[in-house]
Amino acid sequence: MHYDDTGVRCTMLRGGTSRGLFFEACDLPADPAARDDLLLRLMGTPDPRQIDGLGGSTPLTSKVAVVSPSDDPEVDVDYLFLQLGVDQPTVSDKQNCGNVLAGVGPFAVERGLVPAGDGETSVRIRMVNSDSVAVATFPTPGGRVEYRGDVAIAGVPGTAAPVVLGFTDTEGSTTGALLPTGHVRDTVEGIEVTCVDNGMPVVLVLAGSFGLTGHESHEELAADAALLERVDAFRRKAAELMGMGDVATASVPKTVLLSEPRDGGQVCTRSFIPVQPHSSIGVLGAVSVVTGMLLPGAVGHELTAGWPAGTSRVDVEHPTGHLVVDVVVDGSVTPPRVVRSGVVRTARKLFDGTAFPR
């Protein structure tokens, strides 16, 4: 197929605090190399401005969802997430994206892959990257996806309809284990860390260990070249402990700095994706953060001392606001087991049509 001449059917949606290009798998080349080449040209990568493509000059807007009907009778659709580089021609399938996930259910209904319910629809989604399942529930009054609503999420102006995401089987999404190193606490370059993977492999570290308060602005962190270089070296060392090998060109693991909350939340975070600071925090990243903190002996567990007994809903502060996640962990068994995890996001369709590669 000559995509340069015909273009390719594409829908752009905002999912959570990310923005992505959504495709049906049947509309893309079957060969992964040809597919990635097409996606890079559609996105306008490599170019810091992505001026000749549909990207938005940040990792948060250089994302792709490839959706297809699932062969699994217990699942409705398969969702492959691809993270595209901005100034580098990279395409990675090494992680999930919980924000883009928020748009998968509505997209599946819009494209007729899943029938809409009258009032509300739940779509069972297999996240191909980790072979785990999420259920997205969202309003469909009259059998049509409703994007308008009164739910506000930090980092997105205005309000929209809720998309409730419930996760199952996300333990060890990339590494194969909730605690990839086999320990609740490890040491990396003289710094105590907890490595956890409940949908997203992350490395938890107290902000003070990096000489920071943890309340620095996104701009302050982004301008500190020495810090970013240190974060990159640090995460590479942690990745070796996690059995992930050389992650020099990979988007995971993420490093998350923890500190005392200061805006009414229960923990303050500063995360890196994987080297540049995140303007908020990823959905599955936040789920993994809270999962780790709930484990006795983990880095950051001391910050949970003031949390209400038996709490499962945790308010996570980040540079542009708050993200509330729901996590229950059974720490009485070895290894610990995740009972449930979930979050509320929103999504909005931005356009649907034909996209042309450069």
mmCIF file of C-alpha atoms in Angstrom:
data_model
loop_
_atom_site.group_PDB
_atom_site.id
_atom_site.type_symbol
_atom_site.label_atom_id
_atom_site.label_comp_id
_atom_site.label_asym_id
_atom_site.label_seq_id
_atom_site.Cartn_x
_atom_site.Cartn_y
_atom_site.Cartn_z
ATOM 1 C CA MET A 1 0.000 0.000 0.000
ATOM 2 C CA HIS A 2 1.330 3.435 -0.938
ATOM 3 C CA TYR A 3 0.635 5.359 2.253
ATOM 4 C CA ASP A 4 2.494 8.415 0.928
ATOM 5 C CA ASP A 5 -0.256 8.864 -1.652
ATOM 6 C CA THR A 6 -3.314 7.510 0.128
ATOM 7 C CA GLY A 7 -2.539 8.445 3.724
ATOM 8 C CA VAL A 8 -3.843 6.325 6.580
ATOM 9 C CA ARG A 9 -7.007 6.507 8.658
ATOM 10 C CA CYS A 10 -6.171 7.996 12.034
ATOM 11 C CA THR A 11 -7.934 9.302 15.113
ATOM 12 C CA MET A 12 -6.234 11.654 17.538
ATOM 13 C CA LEU A 13 -7.439 11.499 21.124
ATOM 14 C CA ARG A 14 -6.337 13.046 24.343
ATOM 15 C CA GLY A 15 -6.148 10.326 26.925
ATOM 16 C CA GLY A 16 -5.535 11.554 30.474
ATOM 17 C CA THR A 17 -2.593 13.961 30.310
ATOM 18 C CA SER A 18 -1.239 12.491 27.070
ATOM 19 C CA ARG A 19 -2.186 12.806 23.433
ATOM 20 C CA GLY A 20 -1.876 10.047 20.881
ATOM 21 C CA LEU A 21 -2.565 8.834 17.384
ATOM 22 C CA PHE A 22 -4.963 5.863 17.389
ATOM 23 C CA PHE A 23 -5.020 3.315 14.581
ATOM 24 C CA GLU A 24 -6.717 0.051 13.822
ATOM 25 C CA ALA A 25 -4.001 -2.549 13.288
ATOM 26 C CA CYS A 26 -5.480 -3.501 9.909
ATOM 27 C CA ASP A 27 -4.790 0.018 8.614
ATOM 28 C CA LEU A 28 -1.040 -0.181 9.318
ATOM 29 C CA PRO A 29 1.711 -2.254 7.685
ATOM 30 C CA ALA A 30 1.950 -5.750 9.160
ATOM 31 C CA ASP A 31 5.749 -5.614 9.141
ATOM 32 C CA PRO A 32 6.900 -3.856 12.366
ATOM 33 C CA ALA A 33 9.801 -2.067 10.649
ATOM 34 C CA ALA A 34 7.541 -0.678 7.919
ATOM 35 C CA ARG A 35 4.933 0.244 10.527
ATOM 36 C CA ASP A 36 7.467 2.113 12.663
ATOM 37 C CA ASP A 37 8.841 3.979 9.643
ATOM 38 C CA LEU A 38 5.337 5.124 8.736
ATOM 39 C CA LEU A 39 4.541 6.206 12.299
ATOM 40 C CA LEU A 40 7.765 8.207 12.624
ATOM 41 C CA ARG A 41 6.983 10.039 9.400
ATOM 42 C CA LEU A 42 3.417 10.714 10.504
ATOM 43 C CA MET A 43 4.616 12.064 13.851
ATOM 44 C CA GLY A 44 7.319 14.267 12.293
ATOM 45 C CA THR A 45 10.172 12.510 14.120
ATOM 46 C CA PRO A 46 13.106 13.139 14.305
ATOM 47 C CA ASP A 47 12.728 16.878 14.857
ATOM 48 C CA PRO A 48 12.601 18.721 18.207
ATOM 49 C CA ARG A 49 9.623 20.719 16.913
ATOM 50 C CA GLN A 50 7.986 17.891 14.933
ATOM 51 C CA ILE A 51 6.938 20.726 12.650
ATOM 52 C CA ASP A 52 6.290 18.420 9.684
ATOM 53 C CA GLY A 53 4.097 15.950 11.527
ATOM 54 C CA LEU A 54 1.382 15.419 14.106
ATOM 55 C CA GLY A 55 3.588 15.297 17.197
ATOM 56 C CA GLY A 56 3.545 18.032 19.800
ATOM 57 C CA SER A 57 7.278 18.322 20.565
ATOM 58 C CA THR A 58 7.099 16.325 23.806
ATOM 59 C CA PRO A 59 7.093 12.622 24.725
ATOM 60 C CA LEU A 60 3.574 13.128 26.135
ATOM 61 C CA THR A 61 2.248 13.957 22.659
ATOM 62 C CA SER A 62 4.354 11.482 20.654
ATOM 63 C CA LYS A 63 2.369 8.373 21.458
ATOM 64 C CA VAL A 64 0.562 5.771 19.385
ATOM 65 C CA ALA A 65 -2.164 3.236 20.139
ATOM 66 C CA VAL A 66 -2.663 0.291 17.785
ATOM 67 C CA VAL A 67 -6.027 -1.379 18.439
ATOM 68 C CA SER A 68 -7.488 -4.579 17.045
ATOM 69 C CA PRO A 69 -10.177 -7.154 17.875
ATOM 70 C CA SER A 70 -8.846 -9.745 20.303
ATOM 71 C CA ASP A 71 -8.691 -13.483 19.716
ATOM 72 C CA ASP A 72 -9.094 -13.998 23.475
ATOM 73 C CA PRO A 73 -12.783 -14.649 24.249
ATOM 74 C CA GLU A 74 -12.296 -13.022 27.654
ATOM 75 C CA VAL A 75 -11.119 -9.761 26.083
ATOM 76 C CA ASP A 76 -12.716 -7.312 23.634
ATOM 77 C CA VAL A 77 -9.710 -5.620 22.026
ATOM 78 C CA ASP A 78 -5.931 -5.752 21.993
ATOM 79 C CA TYR A 79 -4.024 -2.492 22.567
ATOM 80 C CA LEU A 80 -0.384 -2.088 21.615
ATOM 81 C CA PHE A 81 1.228 1.099 22.922
ATOM 82 C CA LEU A 82 4.178 2.628 21.088
ATOM 83 C CA GLN A 83 6.264 5.499 22.474
ATOM 84 C CA LEU A 84 7.872 7.530 19.706
ATOM 85 C CA GLY A 85 10.882 9.733 20.162
ATOM 86 C CA VAL A 86 10.820 13.431 19.413
ATOM 87 C CA ASP A 87 14.311 14.404 18.273
ATOM 88 C CA GLN A 88 15.467 10.792 17.905
ATOM 89 C CA PRO A 89 13.873 8.260 15.485
ATOM 90 C CA THR A 90 12.950 5.719 18.156
ATOM 91 C CA VAL A 91 9.859 3.557 18.583
ATOM 92 C CA SER A 92 9.536 1.621 21.835
ATOM 93 C CA ASP A 93 7.037 -1.051 22.892
ATOM 94 C CA LYS A 94 8.740 -1.662 26.242
ATOM 95 C CA GLN A 95 6.063 -0.039 28.397
ATOM 96 C CA ASN A 96 2.348 0.511 28.824
ATOM 97 C CA CYS A 97 0.679 3.908 28.900
ATOM 98 C CA GLY A 98 -2.258 4.281 31.245
ATOM 99 C CA ASN A 99 -3.130 7.725 29.951
ATOM 100 C CA VAL A 100 -3.432 6.685 26.309
ATOM 101 C CA LEU A 101 -5.299 3.622 27.603
ATOM 102 C CA ALA A 102 -8.121 5.971 28.615
ATOM 103 C CA GLY A 103 -8.839 6.594 24.936
ATOM 104 C CA VAL A 104 -8.801 2.951 23.819
ATOM 105 C CA GLY A 105 -12.328 2.059 24.963
ATOM 106 C CA PRO A 106 -13.992 5.090 23.352
ATOM 107 C CA PHE A 107 -11.938 4.523 20.174
ATOM 108 C CA ALA A 108 -13.024 0.879 20.022
ATOM 109 C CA VAL A 109 -16.676 1.898 20.272
ATOM 110 C CA GLU A 110 -16.276 4.716 17.744
ATOM 111 C CA ARG A 111 -14.755 2.292 15.225
ATOM 112 C CA GLY A 112 -17.406 -0.377 15.796
ATOM 113 C CA LEU A 113 -14.981 -2.861 17.327
ATOM 114 C CA VAL A 114 -17.137 -3.047 20.470
ATOM 115 C CA PRO A 115 -20.901 -2.386 20.623
ATOM 116 C CA ALA A 116 -21.956 0.502 22.818
ATOM 117 C CA GLY A 117 -24.196 -0.109 25.783
ATOM 118 C CA ASP A 118 -27.175 2.090 26.483
ATOM 119 C CA GLY A 119 -25.937 4.443 29.152
ATOM 120 C CA GLU A 120 -22.551 2.943 29.939
ATOM 121 C CA THR A 121 -20.049 0.667 28.225
ATOM 122 C CA SER A 122 -17.231 -1.435 29.662
ATOM 123 C CA VAL A 123 -14.460 -2.536 27.312
ATOM 124 C CA ARG A 124 -12.046 -5.308 28.279
ATOM 125 C CA ILE A 125 -8.633 -4.358 26.934
ATOM 126 C CA ARG A 126 -5.562 -6.563 26.679
ATOM 127 C CA MET A 127 -2.471 -4.397 27.016
ATOM 128 C CA VAL A 128 -0.236 -6.213 24.552
ATOM 129 C CA ASN A 129 2.969 -4.673 25.933
ATOM 130 C CA SER A 130 2.574 -6.498 29.242
ATOM 131 C CA ASP A 131 -0.065 -9.120 28.374
ATOM 132 C CA SER A 132 -2.265 -7.785 31.164
ATOM 133 C CA VAL A 133 -5.904 -6.709 31.164
ATOM 134 C CA ALA A 134 -7.639 -3.440 31.953
ATOM 135 C CA VAL A 135 -11.343 -2.668 31.952
ATOM 136 C CA ALA A 136 -12.388 0.803 30.797
ATOM 137 C CA THR A 137 -15.886 1.994 31.730
ATOM 138 C CA PHE A 138 -17.310 5.220 30.284
ATOM 139 C CA PRO A 139 -20.679 6.840 29.473
ATOM 140 C CA THR A 140 -22.439 5.975 26.197
ATOM 141 C CA PRO A 141 -25.902 7.534 26.425
ATOM 142 C CA GLY A 142 -28.054 6.506 23.492
ATOM 143 C CA GLY A 143 -25.311 4.161 22.316
ATOM 144 C CA ARG A 144 -22.831 6.963 21.543
ATOM 145 C CA VAL A 145 -19.606 7.864 23.319
ATOM 146 C CA GLU A 146 -20.066 10.964 25.462
ATOM 147 C CA TYR A 147 -16.865 12.930 25.972
ATOM 148 C CA ARG A 148 -18.466 15.848 27.796
ATOM 149 C CA GLY A 149 -18.694 15.690 31.566
ATOM 150 C CA ASP A 150 -17.805 17.292 34.869
ATOM 151 C CA VAL A 151 -14.653 15.377 35.853
ATOM 152 C CA ALA A 152 -11.501 17.465 36.124
ATOM 153 C CA ILE A 153 -8.023 15.943 36.118
ATOM 154 C CA ALA A 154 -4.849 17.831 36.888
ATOM 155 C CA GLY A 155 -2.849 18.851 33.838
ATOM 156 C CA VAL A 156 -5.890 19.105 31.547
ATOM 157 C CA PRO A 157 -7.974 22.291 31.253
ATOM 158 C CA GLY A 158 -11.713 22.067 31.730
ATOM 159 C CA THR A 159 -13.740 18.960 32.457
ATOM 160 C CA ALA A 160 -14.809 15.822 30.605
ATOM 161 C CA ALA A 161 -16.644 12.534 31.081
ATOM 162 C CA PRO A 162 -15.018 9.984 33.387
ATOM 163 C CA VAL A 163 -13.190 6.928 32.107
ATOM 164 C CA VAL A 164 -12.801 4.484 34.991
ATOM 165 C CA LEU A 165 -9.815 2.171 34.513
ATOM 166 C CA GLY A 166 -9.479 -1.025 36.505
ATOM 167 C CA PHE A 167 -6.301 -3.085 36.160
ATOM 168 C CA THR A 168 -5.709 -6.805 36.556
ATOM 169 C CA ASP A 169 -2.572 -8.906 36.190
ATOM 170 C CA THR A 170 -0.299 -5.846 36.000
ATOM 171 C CA GLU A 171 2.257 -7.222 38.463
ATOM 172 C CA GLY A 172 5.577 -7.627 36.692
ATOM 173 C CA SER A 173 4.258 -5.982 33.525
ATOM 174 C CA THR A 174 7.743 -5.597 32.034
ATOM 175 C CA THR A 175 10.072 -7.376 34.437
ATOM 176 C CA GLY A 176 8.003 -10.432 35.343
ATOM 177 C CA ALA A 177 7.775 -9.676 39.069
ATOM 178 C CA LEU A 178 6.200 -7.082 41.349
ATOM 179 C CA LEU A 179 9.595 -6.716 43.024
ATOM 180 C CA PRO A 180 12.001 -7.237 40.099
ATOM 181 C CA THR A 181 15.132 -7.440 42.255
ATOM 182 C CA GLY A 182 13.541 -9.870 44.705
ATOM 183 C CA HIS A 183 13.974 -7.330 47.516
ATOM 184 C CA VAL A 184 11.812 -4.597 48.968
ATOM 185 C CA ARG A 185 14.833 -2.322 49.291
ATOM 186 C CA ASP A 186 18.123 -2.146 47.369
ATOM 187 C CA THR A 187 21.069 0.227 47.045
ATOM 188 C CA VAL A 188 22.008 1.891 43.764
ATOM 189 C CA GLU A 189 25.079 4.132 43.668
ATOM 190 C CA GLY A 190 24.910 4.462 47.451
ATOM 191 C CA ILE A 191 21.230 5.452 47.393
ATOM 192 C CA GLU A 192 18.462 3.337 48.926
ATOM 193 C CA VAL A 193 15.756 2.466 46.406
ATOM 194 C CA THR A 194 12.705 0.310 45.940
ATOM 195 C CA CYS A 195 12.188 -1.161 42.476
ATOM 196 C CA VAL A 196 8.558 -2.061 41.761
ATOM 197 C CA ASP A 197 6.588 -3.044 38.669
ATOM 198 C CA ASN A 198 2.802 -2.934 38.901
ATOM 199 C CA GLY A 199 2.004 -1.885 35.349
ATOM 200 C CA MET A 200 5.110 0.287 34.998
ATOM 201 C CA PRO A 201 8.651 -0.468 36.215
ATOM 202 C CA VAL A 202 9.702 2.381 38.493
ATOM 203 C CA VAL A 203 12.560 3.124 40.851
ATOM 204 C CA LEU A 204 11.436 4.836 44.065
ATOM 205 C CA VAL A 205 13.893 7.117 45.813
ATOM 206 C CA LEU A 206 13.541 9.883 48.386
ATOM 207 C CA ALA A 207 14.094 13.293 46.819
ATOM 208 C CA GLY A 208 16.547 14.160 49.584
ATOM 209 C CA SER A 209 18.847 11.412 48.336
ATOM 210 C CA PHE A 210 19.391 13.536 45.241
ATOM 211 C CA GLY A 211 19.851 16.702 47.277
ATOM 212 C CA LEU A 212 16.386 17.946 46.355
ATOM 213 C CA THR A 213 13.303 18.944 48.311
ATOM 214 C CA GLY A 214 11.010 17.107 45.906
ATOM 215 C CA HIS A 215 8.965 20.269 45.464
ATOM 216 C CA GLU A 216 11.027 21.719 42.607
ATOM 217 C CA SER A 217 9.074 22.896 39.582
ATOM 218 C CA HIS A 218 9.145 21.051 36.285
ATOM 219 C CA GLU A 219 11.126 23.943 34.796
ATOM 220 C CA GLU A 220 13.740 23.831 37.546
ATOM 221 C CA LEU A 221 14.295 20.131 37.074
ATOM 222 C CA ALA A 222 14.408 20.388 33.274
ATOM 223 C CA ALA A 223 17.061 23.094 33.458
ATOM 224 C CA ASP A 224 19.388 21.073 35.695
ATOM 225 C CA ALA A 225 21.525 19.229 33.131
ATOM 226 C CA ALA A 226 23.756 17.688 35.793
ATOM 227 C CA LEU A 227 20.712 16.250 37.591
ATOM 228 C CA LEU A 228 19.288 14.754 34.404
ATOM 229 C CA GLU A 229 22.614 13.140 33.581
ATOM 230 C CA ARG A 230 22.737 11.682 37.089
ATOM 231 C CA VAL A 231 19.157 10.400 36.806
ATOM 232 C CA ASP A 232 20.007 8.632 33.555
ATOM 233 C CA ALA A 233 23.086 6.927 34.995
ATOM 234 C CA PHE A 234 21.119 6.025 38.123
ATOM 235 C CA ARG A 235 18.219 4.408 36.273
ATOM 236 C CA ARG A 236 20.584 2.402 34.073
ATOM 237 C CA LYS A 237 22.222 0.920 37.157
ATOM 238 C CA ALA A 238 18.819 0.193 38.687
ATOM 239 C CA ALA A 239 17.690 -1.471 35.465
ATOM 240 C CA GLU A 240 20.584 -3.914 35.696
ATOM 241 C CA LEU A 241 19.422 -4.938 39.169
ATOM 242 C CA MET A 242 15.899 -5.317 37.807
ATOM 243 C CA GLY A 243 17.098 -7.728 35.121
ATOM 244 C CA MET A 244 16.258 -5.312 32.319
ATOM 245 C CA GLY A 245 19.727 -5.217 30.778
ATOM 246 C CA ASP A 246 20.946 -2.172 28.862
ATOM 247 C CA VAL A 247 18.180 0.453 28.860
ATOM 248 C CA ALA A 248 20.190 3.265 27.268
ATOM 249 C CA THR A 249 17.605 3.621 24.495
ATOM 250 C CA ALA A 250 14.588 2.311 26.435
ATOM 251 C CA SER A 251 11.836 4.412 28.002
ATOM 252 C CA VAL A 252 11.777 2.363 31.213
ATOM 253 C CA PRO A 253 12.358 2.147 34.095
ATOM 254 C CA LYS A 254 11.097 5.497 35.330
ATOM 255 C CA THR A 255 12.719 7.239 38.297
ATOM 256 C CA VAL A 256 10.289 8.745 40.836
ATOM 257 C CA LEU A 257 11.405 11.070 43.627
ATOM 258 C CA LEU A 258 9.250 11.017 46.773
ATOM 259 C CA SER A 259 8.754 13.705 49.393
ATOM 260 C CA GLU A 260 6.273 14.949 51.965
ATOM 261 C CA PRO A 261 3.063 16.365 50.438
ATOM 262 C CA ARG A 262 2.474 20.076 50.563
ATOM 263 C CA ASP A 263 -0.843 20.574 48.734
ATOM 264 C CA GLY A 264 -3.263 18.394 50.674
ATOM 265 C CA GLY A 265 -2.229 15.123 49.037
ATOM 266 C CA GLN A 266 -0.618 12.085 50.641
ATOM 267 C CA VAL A 267 2.717 12.005 48.825
ATOM 268 C CA CYS A 268 4.546 14.424 46.539
ATOM 269 C CA THR A 269 6.237 13.034 43.426
ATOM 270 C CA ARG A 270 8.639 14.146 40.738
ATOM 271 C CA SER A 271 9.050 11.601 37.948
ATOM 272 C CA PHE A 272 11.269 11.322 34.886
ATOM 273 C CA ILE A 273 10.272 9.824 31.494
ATOM 274 C CA PRO A 274 12.832 8.353 31.546
ATOM 275 C CA VAL A 275 15.351 11.195 31.833
ATOM 276 C CA GLN A 276 13.372 14.371 31.166
ATOM 277 C CA PRO A 277 11.111 15.429 34.047
ATOM 278 C CA HIS A 278 7.406 14.627 33.672
ATOM 279 C CA SER A 279 5.035 17.590 33.883
ATOM 280 C CA SER A 280 2.668 15.339 35.877
ATOM 281 C CA ILE A 281 2.968 11.579 36.490
ATOM 282 C CA GLY A 282 1.896 8.605 34.418
ATOM 283 C CA VAL A 283 -1.162 6.632 35.485
ATOM 284 C CA LEU A 284 0.575 3.279 35.791
ATOM 285 C CA GLY A 285 3.646 5.009 37.165
ATOM 286 C CA ALA A 286 1.509 6.392 39.998
ATOM 287 C CA VAL A 287 -0.065 2.978 40.560
ATOM 288 C CA SER A 288 3.395 1.415 40.891
ATOM 289 C CA VAL A 289 4.555 4.225 43.197
ATOM 290 C CA VAL A 290 1.683 3.719 45.638
ATOM 291 C CA THR A 291 2.034 -0.074 45.409
ATOM 292 C CA GLY A 292 5.667 0.179 46.427
ATOM 293 C CA MET A 293 5.045 2.659 49.220
ATOM 294 C CA LEU A 294 2.439 0.362 50.791
ATOM 295 C CA LEU A 295 5.051 -2.358 51.345
ATOM 296 C CA PRO A 296 6.630 -2.295 54.834
ATOM 297 C CA GLY A 297 10.329 -1.619 54.544
ATOM 298 C CA ALA A 298 10.076 0.021 51.143
ATOM 299 C CA VAL A 299 11.560 3.423 50.359
ATOM 300 C CA GLY A 300 8.758 5.912 50.995
ATOM 301 C CA HIS A 301 6.799 3.619 53.322
ATOM 302 C CA GLU A 302 7.590 6.009 56.162
ATOM 303 C CA LEU A 303 5.579 8.669 54.319
ATOM 304 C CA THR A 304 2.436 6.548 54.708
ATOM 305 C CA ALA A 305 2.445 6.877 58.511
ATOM 306 C CA GLY A 306 -0.220 9.590 58.438
ATOM 307 C CA TRP A 307 -2.466 7.873 55.921
ATOM 308 C CA PRO A 308 -5.871 6.698 57.220
ATOM 309 C CA ALA A 309 -5.822 3.071 58.363
ATOM 310 C CA GLY A 310 -6.913 0.692 55.627
ATOM 311 C CA THR A 311 -6.937 3.420 52.986
ATOM 312 C CA SER A 312 -6.886 2.369 49.350
ATOM 313 C CA ARG A 313 -7.444 5.719 47.627
ATOM 314 C CA VAL A 314 -4.212 7.690 47.614
ATOM 315 C CA ASP A 315 -3.852 11.296 46.445
ATOM 316 C CA VAL A 316 -0.554 11.628 44.581
ATOM 317 C CA GLU A 317 0.777 15.153 44.117
ATOM 318 C CA HIS A 318 2.803 15.988 40.995
ATOM 319 C CA PRO A 319 4.096 19.226 39.407
ATOM 320 C CA THR A 320 0.758 20.241 37.883
ATOM 321 C CA GLY A 321 -1.723 18.905 40.420
ATOM 322 C CA HIS A 322 -3.043 15.621 41.794
ATOM 323 C CA LEU A 323 -3.804 12.075 40.663
ATOM 324 C CA VAL A 324 -5.913 9.807 42.876
ATOM 325 C CA VAL A 325 -5.254 6.077 42.520
ATOM 326 C CA ASP A 326 -6.897 3.114 44.199
ATOM 327 C CA VAL A 327 -4.511 0.353 45.254
ATOM 328 C CA VAL A 328 -4.873 -2.589 47.640
ATOM 329 C CA VAL A 329 -1.844 -4.794 48.337
ATOM 330 C CA ASP A 330 -1.709 -7.969 50.395
ATOM 331 C CA GLY A 331 1.639 -7.754 52.159
ATOM 332 C CA SER A 332 0.971 -10.779 54.343
ATOM 333 C CA VAL A 333 2.092 -13.175 51.615
ATOM 334 C CA THR A 334 5.509 -13.655 50.017
ATOM 335 C CA PRO A 335 5.918 -12.208 47.498
ATOM 336 C CA PRO A 336 3.328 -9.466 48.112
ATOM 337 C CA ARG A 337 0.206 -9.649 45.946
ATOM 338 C CA VAL A 338 -1.753 -6.815 44.363
ATOM 339 C CA VAL A 339 -5.453 -7.231 45.142
ATOM 340 C CA ARG A 340 -6.662 -4.400 42.920
ATOM 341 C CA SER A 341 -5.606 -1.134 41.348
ATOM 342 C CA GLY A 342 -7.437 1.524 39.393
ATOM 343 C CA VAL A 343 -7.776 5.191 38.529
ATOM 344 C CA VAL A 344 -10.208 7.699 37.009
ATOM 345 C CA ARG A 345 -9.116 9.448 33.813
ATOM 346 C CA THR A 346 -10.843 11.374 31.031
ATOM 347 C CA ALA A 347 -10.477 11.330 27.247
ATOM 348 C CA ARG A 348 -11.563 13.451 24.284
ATOM 349 C CA LYS A 349 -11.621 12.837 20.552
ATOM 350 C CA LEU A 350 -9.693 15.607 18.780
ATOM 351 C CA PHE A 351 -9.988 14.540 15.163
ATOM 352 C CA ASP A 352 -10.754 11.580 12.946
ATOM 353 C CA GLY A 353 -9.655 11.424 9.344
ATOM 354 C CA THR A 354 -6.742 10.696 7.056
ATOM 355 C CA ALA A 355 -3.166 11.432 8.088
ATOM 356 C CA PHE A 356 -0.391 11.813 5.518
ATOM 357 C CA PRO A 357 3.267 10.961 6.223
ATOM 358 C CA ARG A 358 6.091 13.239 5.191
#
